[in-house]
Coordinates of C-alpha atoms in Angstrom, one line a residue:
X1 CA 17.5 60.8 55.0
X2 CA 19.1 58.6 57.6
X3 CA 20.0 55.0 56.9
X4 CA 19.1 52.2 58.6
X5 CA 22.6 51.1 60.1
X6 CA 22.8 54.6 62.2
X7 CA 19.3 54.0 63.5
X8 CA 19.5 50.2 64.4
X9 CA 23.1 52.0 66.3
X10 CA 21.4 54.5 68.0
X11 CA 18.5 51.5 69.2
X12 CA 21.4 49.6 71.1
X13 CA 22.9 53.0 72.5
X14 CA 19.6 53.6 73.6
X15 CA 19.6 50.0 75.9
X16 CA 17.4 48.4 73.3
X17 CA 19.5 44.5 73.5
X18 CA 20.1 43.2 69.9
X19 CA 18.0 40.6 70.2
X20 CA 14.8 42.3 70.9
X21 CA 16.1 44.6 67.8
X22 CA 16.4 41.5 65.8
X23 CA 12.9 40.0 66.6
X24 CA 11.2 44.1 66.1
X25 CA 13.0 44.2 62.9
X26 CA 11.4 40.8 61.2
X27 CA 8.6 41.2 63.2
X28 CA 7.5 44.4 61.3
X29 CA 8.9 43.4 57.8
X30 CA 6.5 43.2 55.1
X31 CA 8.1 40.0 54.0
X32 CA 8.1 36.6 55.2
X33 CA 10.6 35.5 57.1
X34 CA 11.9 31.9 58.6
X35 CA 14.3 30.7 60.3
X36 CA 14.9 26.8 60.2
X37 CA 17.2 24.9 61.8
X38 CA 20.1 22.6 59.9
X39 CA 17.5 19.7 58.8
X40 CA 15.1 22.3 57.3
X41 CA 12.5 22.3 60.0
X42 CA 11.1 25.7 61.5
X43 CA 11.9 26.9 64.4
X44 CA 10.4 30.9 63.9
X45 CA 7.8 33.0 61.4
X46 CA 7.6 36.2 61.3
X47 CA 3.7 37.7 61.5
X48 CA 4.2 38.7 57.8
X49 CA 4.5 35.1 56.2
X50 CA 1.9 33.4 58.9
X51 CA -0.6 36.1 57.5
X52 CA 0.3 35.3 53.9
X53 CA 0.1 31.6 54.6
X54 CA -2.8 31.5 56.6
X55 CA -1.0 29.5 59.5
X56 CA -0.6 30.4 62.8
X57 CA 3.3 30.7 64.4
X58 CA 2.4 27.9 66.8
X59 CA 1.5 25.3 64.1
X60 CA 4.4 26.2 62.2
X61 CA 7.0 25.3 64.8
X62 CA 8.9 22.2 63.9
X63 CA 7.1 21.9 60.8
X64 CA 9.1 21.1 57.9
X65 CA 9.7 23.9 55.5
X66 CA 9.8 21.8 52.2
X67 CA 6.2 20.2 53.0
X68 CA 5.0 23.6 52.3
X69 CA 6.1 23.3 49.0
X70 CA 4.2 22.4 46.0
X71 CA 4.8 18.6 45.9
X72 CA 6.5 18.9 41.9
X73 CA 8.7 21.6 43.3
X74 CA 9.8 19.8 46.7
X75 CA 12.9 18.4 45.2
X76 CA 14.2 21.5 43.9
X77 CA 14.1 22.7 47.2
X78 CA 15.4 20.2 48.9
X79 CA 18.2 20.0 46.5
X80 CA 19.3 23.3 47.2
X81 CA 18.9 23.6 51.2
X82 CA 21.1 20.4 50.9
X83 CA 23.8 22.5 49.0
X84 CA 23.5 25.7 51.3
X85 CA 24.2 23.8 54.7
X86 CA 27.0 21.7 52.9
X87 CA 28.4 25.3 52.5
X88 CA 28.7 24.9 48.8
X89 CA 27.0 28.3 48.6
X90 CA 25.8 31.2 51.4
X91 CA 22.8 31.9 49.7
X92 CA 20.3 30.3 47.5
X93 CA 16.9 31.7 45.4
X94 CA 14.2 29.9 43.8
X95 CA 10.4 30.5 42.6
X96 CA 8.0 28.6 43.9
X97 CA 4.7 27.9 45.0
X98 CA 3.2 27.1 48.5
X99 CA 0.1 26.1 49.9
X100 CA -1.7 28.2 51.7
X101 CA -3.6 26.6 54.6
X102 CA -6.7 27.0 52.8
X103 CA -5.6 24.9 50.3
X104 CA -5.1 27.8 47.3
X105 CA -2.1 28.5 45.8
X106 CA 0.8 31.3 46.8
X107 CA 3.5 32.2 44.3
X108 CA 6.1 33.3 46.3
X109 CA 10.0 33.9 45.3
X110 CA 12.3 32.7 47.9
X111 CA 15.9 33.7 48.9
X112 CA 17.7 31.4 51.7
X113 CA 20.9 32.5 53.8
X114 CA 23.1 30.0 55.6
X115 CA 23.8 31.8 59.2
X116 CA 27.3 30.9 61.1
X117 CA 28.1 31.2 64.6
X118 CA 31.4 33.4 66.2
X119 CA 33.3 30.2 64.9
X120 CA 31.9 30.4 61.5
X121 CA 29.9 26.9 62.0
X122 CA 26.6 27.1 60.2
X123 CA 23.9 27.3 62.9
X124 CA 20.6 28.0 60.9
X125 CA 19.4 29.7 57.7
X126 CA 17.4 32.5 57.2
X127 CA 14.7 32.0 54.6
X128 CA 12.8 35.6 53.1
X129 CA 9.3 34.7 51.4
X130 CA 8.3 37.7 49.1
X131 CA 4.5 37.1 47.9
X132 CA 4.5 37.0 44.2
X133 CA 0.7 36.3 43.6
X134 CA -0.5 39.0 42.5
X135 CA 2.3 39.4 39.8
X136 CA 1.3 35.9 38.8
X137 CA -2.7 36.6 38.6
X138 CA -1.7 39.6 36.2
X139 CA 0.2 37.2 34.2
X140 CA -2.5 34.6 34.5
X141 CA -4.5 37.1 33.2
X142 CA -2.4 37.8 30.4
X143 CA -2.5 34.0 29.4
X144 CA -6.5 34.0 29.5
X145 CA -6.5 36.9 27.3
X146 CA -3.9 34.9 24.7
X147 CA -6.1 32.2 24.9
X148 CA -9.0 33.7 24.2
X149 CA -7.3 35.8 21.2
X150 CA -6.4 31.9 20.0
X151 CA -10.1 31.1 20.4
X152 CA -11.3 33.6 18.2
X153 CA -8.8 32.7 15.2
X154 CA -10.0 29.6 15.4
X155 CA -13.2 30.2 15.2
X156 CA -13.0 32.9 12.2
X157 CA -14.5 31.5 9.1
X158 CA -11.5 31.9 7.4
X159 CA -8.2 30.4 7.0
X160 CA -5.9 32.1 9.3
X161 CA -2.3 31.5 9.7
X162 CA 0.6 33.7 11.4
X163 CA 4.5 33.7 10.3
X164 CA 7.2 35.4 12.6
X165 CA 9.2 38.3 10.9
X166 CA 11.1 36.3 8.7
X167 CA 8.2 34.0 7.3
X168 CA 8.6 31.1 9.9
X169 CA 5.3 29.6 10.5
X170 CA 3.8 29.9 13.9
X171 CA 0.0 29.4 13.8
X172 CA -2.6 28.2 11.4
X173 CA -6.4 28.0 12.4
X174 CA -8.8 24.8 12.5
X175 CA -9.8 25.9 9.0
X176 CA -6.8 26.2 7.6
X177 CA -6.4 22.4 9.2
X178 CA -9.3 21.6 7.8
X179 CA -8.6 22.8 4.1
X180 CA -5.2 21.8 3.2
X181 CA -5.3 18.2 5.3
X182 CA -1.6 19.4 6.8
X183 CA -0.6 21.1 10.1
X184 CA 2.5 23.0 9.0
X185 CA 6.0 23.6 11.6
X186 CA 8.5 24.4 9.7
X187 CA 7.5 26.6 6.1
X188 CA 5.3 29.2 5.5
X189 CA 1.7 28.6 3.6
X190 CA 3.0 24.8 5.1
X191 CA 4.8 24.2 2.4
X192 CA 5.4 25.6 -1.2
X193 CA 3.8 22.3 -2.4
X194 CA 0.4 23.7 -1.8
X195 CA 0.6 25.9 -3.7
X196 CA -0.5 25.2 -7.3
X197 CA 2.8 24.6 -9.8
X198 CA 1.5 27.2 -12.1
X199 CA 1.0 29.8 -9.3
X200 CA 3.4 28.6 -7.3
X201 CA 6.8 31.1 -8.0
X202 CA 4.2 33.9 -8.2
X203 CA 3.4 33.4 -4.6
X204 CA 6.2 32.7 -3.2
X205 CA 7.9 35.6 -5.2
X206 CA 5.0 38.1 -3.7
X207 CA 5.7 36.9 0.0
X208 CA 9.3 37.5 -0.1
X209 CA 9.0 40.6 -1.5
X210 CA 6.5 41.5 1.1
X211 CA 8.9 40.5 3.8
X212 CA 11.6 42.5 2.3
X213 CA 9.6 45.8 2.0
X214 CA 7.0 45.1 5.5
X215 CA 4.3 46.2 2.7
X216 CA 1.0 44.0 3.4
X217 CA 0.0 42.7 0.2
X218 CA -3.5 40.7 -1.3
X219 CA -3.1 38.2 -4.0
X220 CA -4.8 35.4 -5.2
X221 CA -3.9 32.0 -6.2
X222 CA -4.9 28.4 -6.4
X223 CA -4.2 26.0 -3.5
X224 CA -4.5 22.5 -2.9
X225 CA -7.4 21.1 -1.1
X226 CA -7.5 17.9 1.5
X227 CA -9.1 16.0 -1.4
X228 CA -6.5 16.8 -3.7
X229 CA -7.8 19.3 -5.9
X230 CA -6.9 22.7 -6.4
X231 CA -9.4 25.7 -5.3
X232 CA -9.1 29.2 -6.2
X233 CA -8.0 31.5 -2.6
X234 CA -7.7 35.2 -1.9
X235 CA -4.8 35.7 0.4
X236 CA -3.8 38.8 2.4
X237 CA -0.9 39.5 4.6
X238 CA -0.9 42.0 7.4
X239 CA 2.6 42.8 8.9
X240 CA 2.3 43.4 12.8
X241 CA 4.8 46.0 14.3
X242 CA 6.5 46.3 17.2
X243 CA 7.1 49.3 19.9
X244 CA 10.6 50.0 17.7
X245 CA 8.6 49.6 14.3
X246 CA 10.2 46.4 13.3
X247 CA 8.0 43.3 12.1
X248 CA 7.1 41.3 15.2
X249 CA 4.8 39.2 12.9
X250 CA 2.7 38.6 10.0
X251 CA -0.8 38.1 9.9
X252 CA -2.5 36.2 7.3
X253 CA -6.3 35.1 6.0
X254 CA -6.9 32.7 3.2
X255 CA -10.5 32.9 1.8
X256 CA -11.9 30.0 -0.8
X257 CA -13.1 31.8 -3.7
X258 CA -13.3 28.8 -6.4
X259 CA -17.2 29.5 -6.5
X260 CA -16.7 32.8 -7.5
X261 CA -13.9 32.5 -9.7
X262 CA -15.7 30.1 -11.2
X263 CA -18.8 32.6 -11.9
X264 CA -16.7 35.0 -13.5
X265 CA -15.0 32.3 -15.5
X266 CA -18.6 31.0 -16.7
X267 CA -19.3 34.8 -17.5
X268 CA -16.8 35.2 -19.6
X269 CA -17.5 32.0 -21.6
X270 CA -21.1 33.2 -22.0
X271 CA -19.4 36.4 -23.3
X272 CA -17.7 34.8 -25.6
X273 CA -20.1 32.5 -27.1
X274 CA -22.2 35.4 -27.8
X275 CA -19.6 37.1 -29.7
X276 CA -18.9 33.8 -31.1
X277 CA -22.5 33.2 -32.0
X278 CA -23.0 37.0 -33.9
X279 CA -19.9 36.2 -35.9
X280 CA -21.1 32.9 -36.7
X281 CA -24.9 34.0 -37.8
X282 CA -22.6 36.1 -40.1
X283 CA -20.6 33.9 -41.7
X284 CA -23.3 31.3 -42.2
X285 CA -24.8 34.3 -44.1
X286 CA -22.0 35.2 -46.2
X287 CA -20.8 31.6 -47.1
X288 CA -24.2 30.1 -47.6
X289 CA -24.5 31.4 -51.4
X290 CA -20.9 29.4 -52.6
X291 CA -22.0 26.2 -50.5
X292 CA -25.1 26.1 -52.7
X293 CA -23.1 26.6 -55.9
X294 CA -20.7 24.1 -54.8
X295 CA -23.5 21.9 -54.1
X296 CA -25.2 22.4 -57.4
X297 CA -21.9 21.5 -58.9
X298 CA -21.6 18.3 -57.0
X299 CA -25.1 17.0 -58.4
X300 CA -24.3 17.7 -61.9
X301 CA -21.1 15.7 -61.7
X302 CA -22.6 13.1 -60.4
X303 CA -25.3 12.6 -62.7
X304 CA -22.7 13.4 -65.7
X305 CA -22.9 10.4 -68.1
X306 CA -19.7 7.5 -67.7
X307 CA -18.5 8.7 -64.0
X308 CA -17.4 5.4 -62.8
X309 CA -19.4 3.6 -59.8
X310 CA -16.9 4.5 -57.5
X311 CA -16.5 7.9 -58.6
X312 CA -20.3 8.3 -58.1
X313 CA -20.0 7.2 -54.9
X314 CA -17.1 9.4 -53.4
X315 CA -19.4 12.1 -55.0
X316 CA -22.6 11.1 -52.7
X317 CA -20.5 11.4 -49.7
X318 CA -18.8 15.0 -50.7
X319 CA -22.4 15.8 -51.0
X320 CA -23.8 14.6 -47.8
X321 CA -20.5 16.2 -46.0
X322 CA -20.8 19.8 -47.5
X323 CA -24.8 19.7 -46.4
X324 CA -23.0 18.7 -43.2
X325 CA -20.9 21.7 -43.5
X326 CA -23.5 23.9 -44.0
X327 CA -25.2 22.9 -41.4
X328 CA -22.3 23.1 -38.9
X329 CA -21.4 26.3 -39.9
X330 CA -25.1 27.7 -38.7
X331 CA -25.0 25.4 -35.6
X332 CA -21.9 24.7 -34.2
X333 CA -21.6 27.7 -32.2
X334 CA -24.7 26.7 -30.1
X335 CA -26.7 24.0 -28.5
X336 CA -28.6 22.3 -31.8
X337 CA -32.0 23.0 -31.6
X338 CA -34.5 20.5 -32.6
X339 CA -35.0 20.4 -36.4
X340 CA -37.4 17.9 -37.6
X341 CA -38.4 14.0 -36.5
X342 CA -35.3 11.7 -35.7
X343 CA -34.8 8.8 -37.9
X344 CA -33.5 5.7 -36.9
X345 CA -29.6 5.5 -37.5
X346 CA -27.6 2.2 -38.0
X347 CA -24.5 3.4 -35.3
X348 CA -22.0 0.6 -37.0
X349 CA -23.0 1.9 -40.5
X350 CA -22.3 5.1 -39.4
X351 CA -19.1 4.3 -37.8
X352 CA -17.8 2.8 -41.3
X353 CA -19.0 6.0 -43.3
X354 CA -16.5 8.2 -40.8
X355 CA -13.8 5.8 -40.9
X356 CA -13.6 5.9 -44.5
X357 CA -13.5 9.8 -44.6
X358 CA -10.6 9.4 -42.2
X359 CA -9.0 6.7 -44.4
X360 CA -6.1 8.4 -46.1
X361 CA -5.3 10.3 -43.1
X362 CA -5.3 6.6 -41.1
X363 CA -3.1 5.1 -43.9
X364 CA -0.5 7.9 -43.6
X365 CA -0.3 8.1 -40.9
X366 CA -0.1 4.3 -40.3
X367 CA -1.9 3.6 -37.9
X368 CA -4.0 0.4 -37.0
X369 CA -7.3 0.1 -36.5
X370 CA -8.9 -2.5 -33.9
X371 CA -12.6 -2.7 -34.0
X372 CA -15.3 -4.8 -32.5
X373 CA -18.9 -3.4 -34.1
X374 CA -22.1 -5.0 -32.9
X375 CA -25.5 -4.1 -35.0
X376 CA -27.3 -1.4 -32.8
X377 CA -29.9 1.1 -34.1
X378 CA -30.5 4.4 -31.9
X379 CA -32.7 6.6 -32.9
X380 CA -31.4 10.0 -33.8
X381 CA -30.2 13.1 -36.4
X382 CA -28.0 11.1 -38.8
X383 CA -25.6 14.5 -39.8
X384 CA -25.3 15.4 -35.7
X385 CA -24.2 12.2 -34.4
X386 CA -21.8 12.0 -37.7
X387 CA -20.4 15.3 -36.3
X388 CA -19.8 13.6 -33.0
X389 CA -17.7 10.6 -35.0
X390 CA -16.0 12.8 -36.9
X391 CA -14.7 14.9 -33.4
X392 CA -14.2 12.2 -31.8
X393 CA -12.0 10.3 -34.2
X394 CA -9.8 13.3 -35.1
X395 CA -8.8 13.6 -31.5
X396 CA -7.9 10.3 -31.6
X397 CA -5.5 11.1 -34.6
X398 CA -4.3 14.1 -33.5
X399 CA -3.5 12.6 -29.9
X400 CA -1.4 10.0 -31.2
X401 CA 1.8 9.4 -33.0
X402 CA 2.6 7.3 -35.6
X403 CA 2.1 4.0 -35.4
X404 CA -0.7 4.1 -33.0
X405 CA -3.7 2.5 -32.8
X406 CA -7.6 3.6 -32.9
X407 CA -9.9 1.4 -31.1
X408 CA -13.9 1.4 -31.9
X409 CA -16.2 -0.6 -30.1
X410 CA -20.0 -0.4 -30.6
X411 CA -22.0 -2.9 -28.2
X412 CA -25.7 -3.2 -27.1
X413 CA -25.5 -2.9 -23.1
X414 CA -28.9 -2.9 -20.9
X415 CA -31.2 -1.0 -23.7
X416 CA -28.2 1.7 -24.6
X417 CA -25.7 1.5 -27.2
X418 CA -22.4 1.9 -26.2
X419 CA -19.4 3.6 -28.2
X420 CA -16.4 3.8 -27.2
X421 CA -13.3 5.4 -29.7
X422 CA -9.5 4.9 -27.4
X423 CA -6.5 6.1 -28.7
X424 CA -2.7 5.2 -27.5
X425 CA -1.6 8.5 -27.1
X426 CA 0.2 10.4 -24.2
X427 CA -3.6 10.7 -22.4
X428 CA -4.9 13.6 -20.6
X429 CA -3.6 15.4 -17.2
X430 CA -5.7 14.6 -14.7
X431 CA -5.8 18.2 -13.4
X432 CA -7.5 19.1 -17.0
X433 CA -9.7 16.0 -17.2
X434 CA -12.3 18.1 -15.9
X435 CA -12.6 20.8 -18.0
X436 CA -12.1 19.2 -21.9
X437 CA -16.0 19.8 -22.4
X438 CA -15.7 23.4 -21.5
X439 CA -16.3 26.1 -24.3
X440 CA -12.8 27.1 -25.7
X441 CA -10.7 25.1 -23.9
X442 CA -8.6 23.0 -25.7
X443 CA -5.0 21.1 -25.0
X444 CA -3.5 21.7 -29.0
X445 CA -3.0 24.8 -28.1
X446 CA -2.9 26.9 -31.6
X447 CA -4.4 24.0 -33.1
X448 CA -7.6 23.7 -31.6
X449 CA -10.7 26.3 -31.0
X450 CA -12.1 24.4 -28.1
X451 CA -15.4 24.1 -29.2
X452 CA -15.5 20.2 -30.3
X453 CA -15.8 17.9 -27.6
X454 CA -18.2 21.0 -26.0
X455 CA -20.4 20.6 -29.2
X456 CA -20.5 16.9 -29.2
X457 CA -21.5 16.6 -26.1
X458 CA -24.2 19.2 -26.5
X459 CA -25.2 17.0 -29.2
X460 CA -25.4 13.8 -27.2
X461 CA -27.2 14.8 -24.3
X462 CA -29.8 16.4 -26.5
X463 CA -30.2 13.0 -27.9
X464 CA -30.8 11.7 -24.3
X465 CA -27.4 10.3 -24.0
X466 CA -24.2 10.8 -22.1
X467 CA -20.8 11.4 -23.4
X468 CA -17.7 10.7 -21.1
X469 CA -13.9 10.3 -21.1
X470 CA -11.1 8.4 -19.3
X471 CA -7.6 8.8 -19.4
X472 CA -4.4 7.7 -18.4
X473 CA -1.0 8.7 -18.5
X474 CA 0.9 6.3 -16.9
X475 CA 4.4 4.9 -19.0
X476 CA 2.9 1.5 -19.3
X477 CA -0.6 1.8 -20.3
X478 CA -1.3 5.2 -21.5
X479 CA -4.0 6.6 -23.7
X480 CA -7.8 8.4 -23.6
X481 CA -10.9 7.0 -24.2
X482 CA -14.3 8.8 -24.9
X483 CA -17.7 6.8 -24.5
X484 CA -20.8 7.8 -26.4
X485 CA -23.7 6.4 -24.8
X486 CA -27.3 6.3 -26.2
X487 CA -31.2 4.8 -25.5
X488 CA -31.1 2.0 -28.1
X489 CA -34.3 2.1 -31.1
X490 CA -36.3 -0.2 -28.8
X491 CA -35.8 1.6 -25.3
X492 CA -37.2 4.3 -27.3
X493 CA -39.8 3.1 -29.0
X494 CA -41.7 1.2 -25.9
X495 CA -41.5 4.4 -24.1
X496 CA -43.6 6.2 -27.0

């Protein structure tokens, strides 16, 4: 194949001047070409770059090359035209983009030489104008695409975030916004703090491991929510690969699953309390025949002839407590069903009764007791609303150390009686406030079965009441309180 040099030689052998050679030569290039004089203004274009431009030669001439330029991009421009014909370089390149007559935009990559005469005096520069639109629309295009890939995370119904190879955070979703309150930059999940303490090193332990084998994995876990609480999520990680197989990124979708969780949890309670109810149908069968003996006992020795007053007294109450126990023992294990007409029930008298039971226990423990007892009658099942004293109280023991004190206060509020029993003991999380009245959950740990405060408040809402708790856990003021609120005698009687 020839090369050009050898045929541009054999042009001027031919008589062809080099002039005319020079204008054929840009004439029929399929770039644009300028040449501009030494303040920038043109003084030729070539047919190629008044077809991509859309102006004609003649308008061109004496035109100012830079006001073709987009007006953000004209001092670039200018900058470097300056330093070419200051001959601080013989050639200069730069993208930019031009304005087509018709006011749309060209993107167009730009080289400029500075030209010298036989004295090596710059005389003009050449400027070459390759069109780079179409390039650019493909990228454009590209971009759209992105964008709309964006779009459609956002607008999953799920929370979706995206972490570079090593776990650095690059996207999260509107949801994800929307759930946690935060928009996290700089750690993945935005921010180990999200994640619940008690899951916490779980999760984080599971994501490294993923990034260290580029295994997807699925776990789930509790996070926090904007409001503070914690939900129950199901997270799974995706890695995305690369041409090489290496981990370009990982993709990642959060799913709020507290509602289910929270069915299977209530599942297994009502699993349990059926167990729990067989066992306790058995028991209250096998244990009913001594409670009666031990009853029978109890009435003989307290008719037996020279027990002292007080004797016969601490008797009566043993007696009305192991009828208690027996019918705890049948009960406790569900919601009480009716049994019988209510009677009226003195609440301060009743208060007084438990309080004595709970005497040597107080006494050894040393700890005071403040009360303030009004006279209110409600109208209820004497042994039941004992049983919710008698909880109640012992929580109150068992929360505090020595040296604590019990508060009791019984008022008349509005037509309801109101109970309250405080304690001044290290109070209640506020993360487990919420779930003291479940079935089996308890905070003693061994100690506890988790069925008391769930049976008292059975208990008080079958007597049309409500039973509620506050707590607190600050270092200066710390301490629970449960309330026990009930329709006072009269509320109940007028609405016979």
């Amino acid at each position: 194949m020839r090369k050009l040099p050898a045929i541009l030689a054999e042009m001027v052998a031919g008589g062809v001047s080099p002039a005319a050679l020079f204008h054929e030569t840009i004439e029929t290039a399929f770039v644009g070409m300028l040449m501009l004089d030494l303040k920038g203004r043109i003084q030729y274009a070539n047919t190629a770059y008044c077809e991509m431009s859309g102006y004609p030669a003649a308008s061109l001439q004496k035109r100012e090359f830079i006001s073709l330029e987009e007006s953000e991009l004209q001092p670039e421009l200018r900058a470097k035209l300056a330093g070419l014909l200051r001959g601080e370089q013989e050639s200069v390149r730069m993208d930019g983009r031009q304005i087509r007559r018709d006011g749309s935009r060209l993107w167009v990559h730009m080289s400029a030489s500075l030209l010298r005469d036989a004295k090596q005096k710059p005389h003009a520069v050449m400027v070459v104008i390759e069109d780079m639109t179409p390039q650019h629309n493909a990228e454009d295009s590209l971009v759209e695409i992105e964008a709309e890939k964006l779009q459609v995370l956002e607008a999953v119904p799920e929370m979706v975030w995206v972490t570079g190879p090593e776990g650095e955070p690059e996207f999260v979703n509107a949801h994800w916004r929307e759930f946690t309150g935060t928009d996290p930059t700089s750690e993945p999940f935005g921010g180990a703090e999200l994640i619940h303490p008690e899951d916490r090193d779980r999760t984080m332990a599971t994501f490294a491991d993923a990034l260290r084998t580029k295994m997807p994995y699925q776990m789930e876990h509790r996070m926090r929510h904007a409001d503070g609480s914690y939900r129950w999520v199901m997270t799974r990680a995706q890695p995305l690969m690369d041409v090489d197989g290496h981990v370009a990124r990982w993709f990642g979708a959060s799913t709020d699953i507290h509602e289910r969780k929270e069915t299977e949890a209530l599942l297994r309670r009502t699993e349990q309390l059926a167990a729990a109810g067989r066992l306790a149908a058995t028991i209250a069968h096998e244990i009913n025949n001594p409670l009666e003996a031990v009853s029978n006992l109890l009435y003989l020795a307290q008719h037996e002839q020279g027990v002292p007053p007080a004797s016969q007294s601490y008797l009566r109450t043993a007696n009305e407590e192991l009828r208690r126990v027996g019918h705890i023992v049948s009960q406790t294990l569900s919601f009480y069903r009716e049994s019988g007409a209510l009677r009226f029930v003195d609440l301060r008298e009743l208060v007084d009764d438990v309080l004595l039971l709970y005497q040597r226990k107080l006494d050894a423990r040393q700890i005071r007791v403040t009360r303030s007892l009004e006279n209110v009658m409600v109208e209820g099942a004497p042994g039941e609303l004992r049983q919710v004293l008698a909880n109640l109280m012992s929580n109150a023991l068992d929360a505090m150390e020595p040296y604590g004190v019990l508060g009791i206060e019984l008022r008349a509020e509005r037509g309801e009686a109101v109970l309250s029993i405080s304690d001044t003991g290290h109070g209640i999380a506020k993360s487990l406030l919420g779930r003291i009245f479940e079935p089996f959950f308890t905070t003693k740990k061994e100690a506890g079965t988790g069925l008391g405060l769930w049976v008292s408040k059975g208990i008080v809402e079958k007597h049309h009441g409500r039973l509620e708790v506050v707590s607190s856990q600050q270092r200066e003021d710390h301490g629970t309180a449960f309330v026990m609120t009930l329709p006072r005698q009269e509320v109940l009687r007028r609405s016979a």
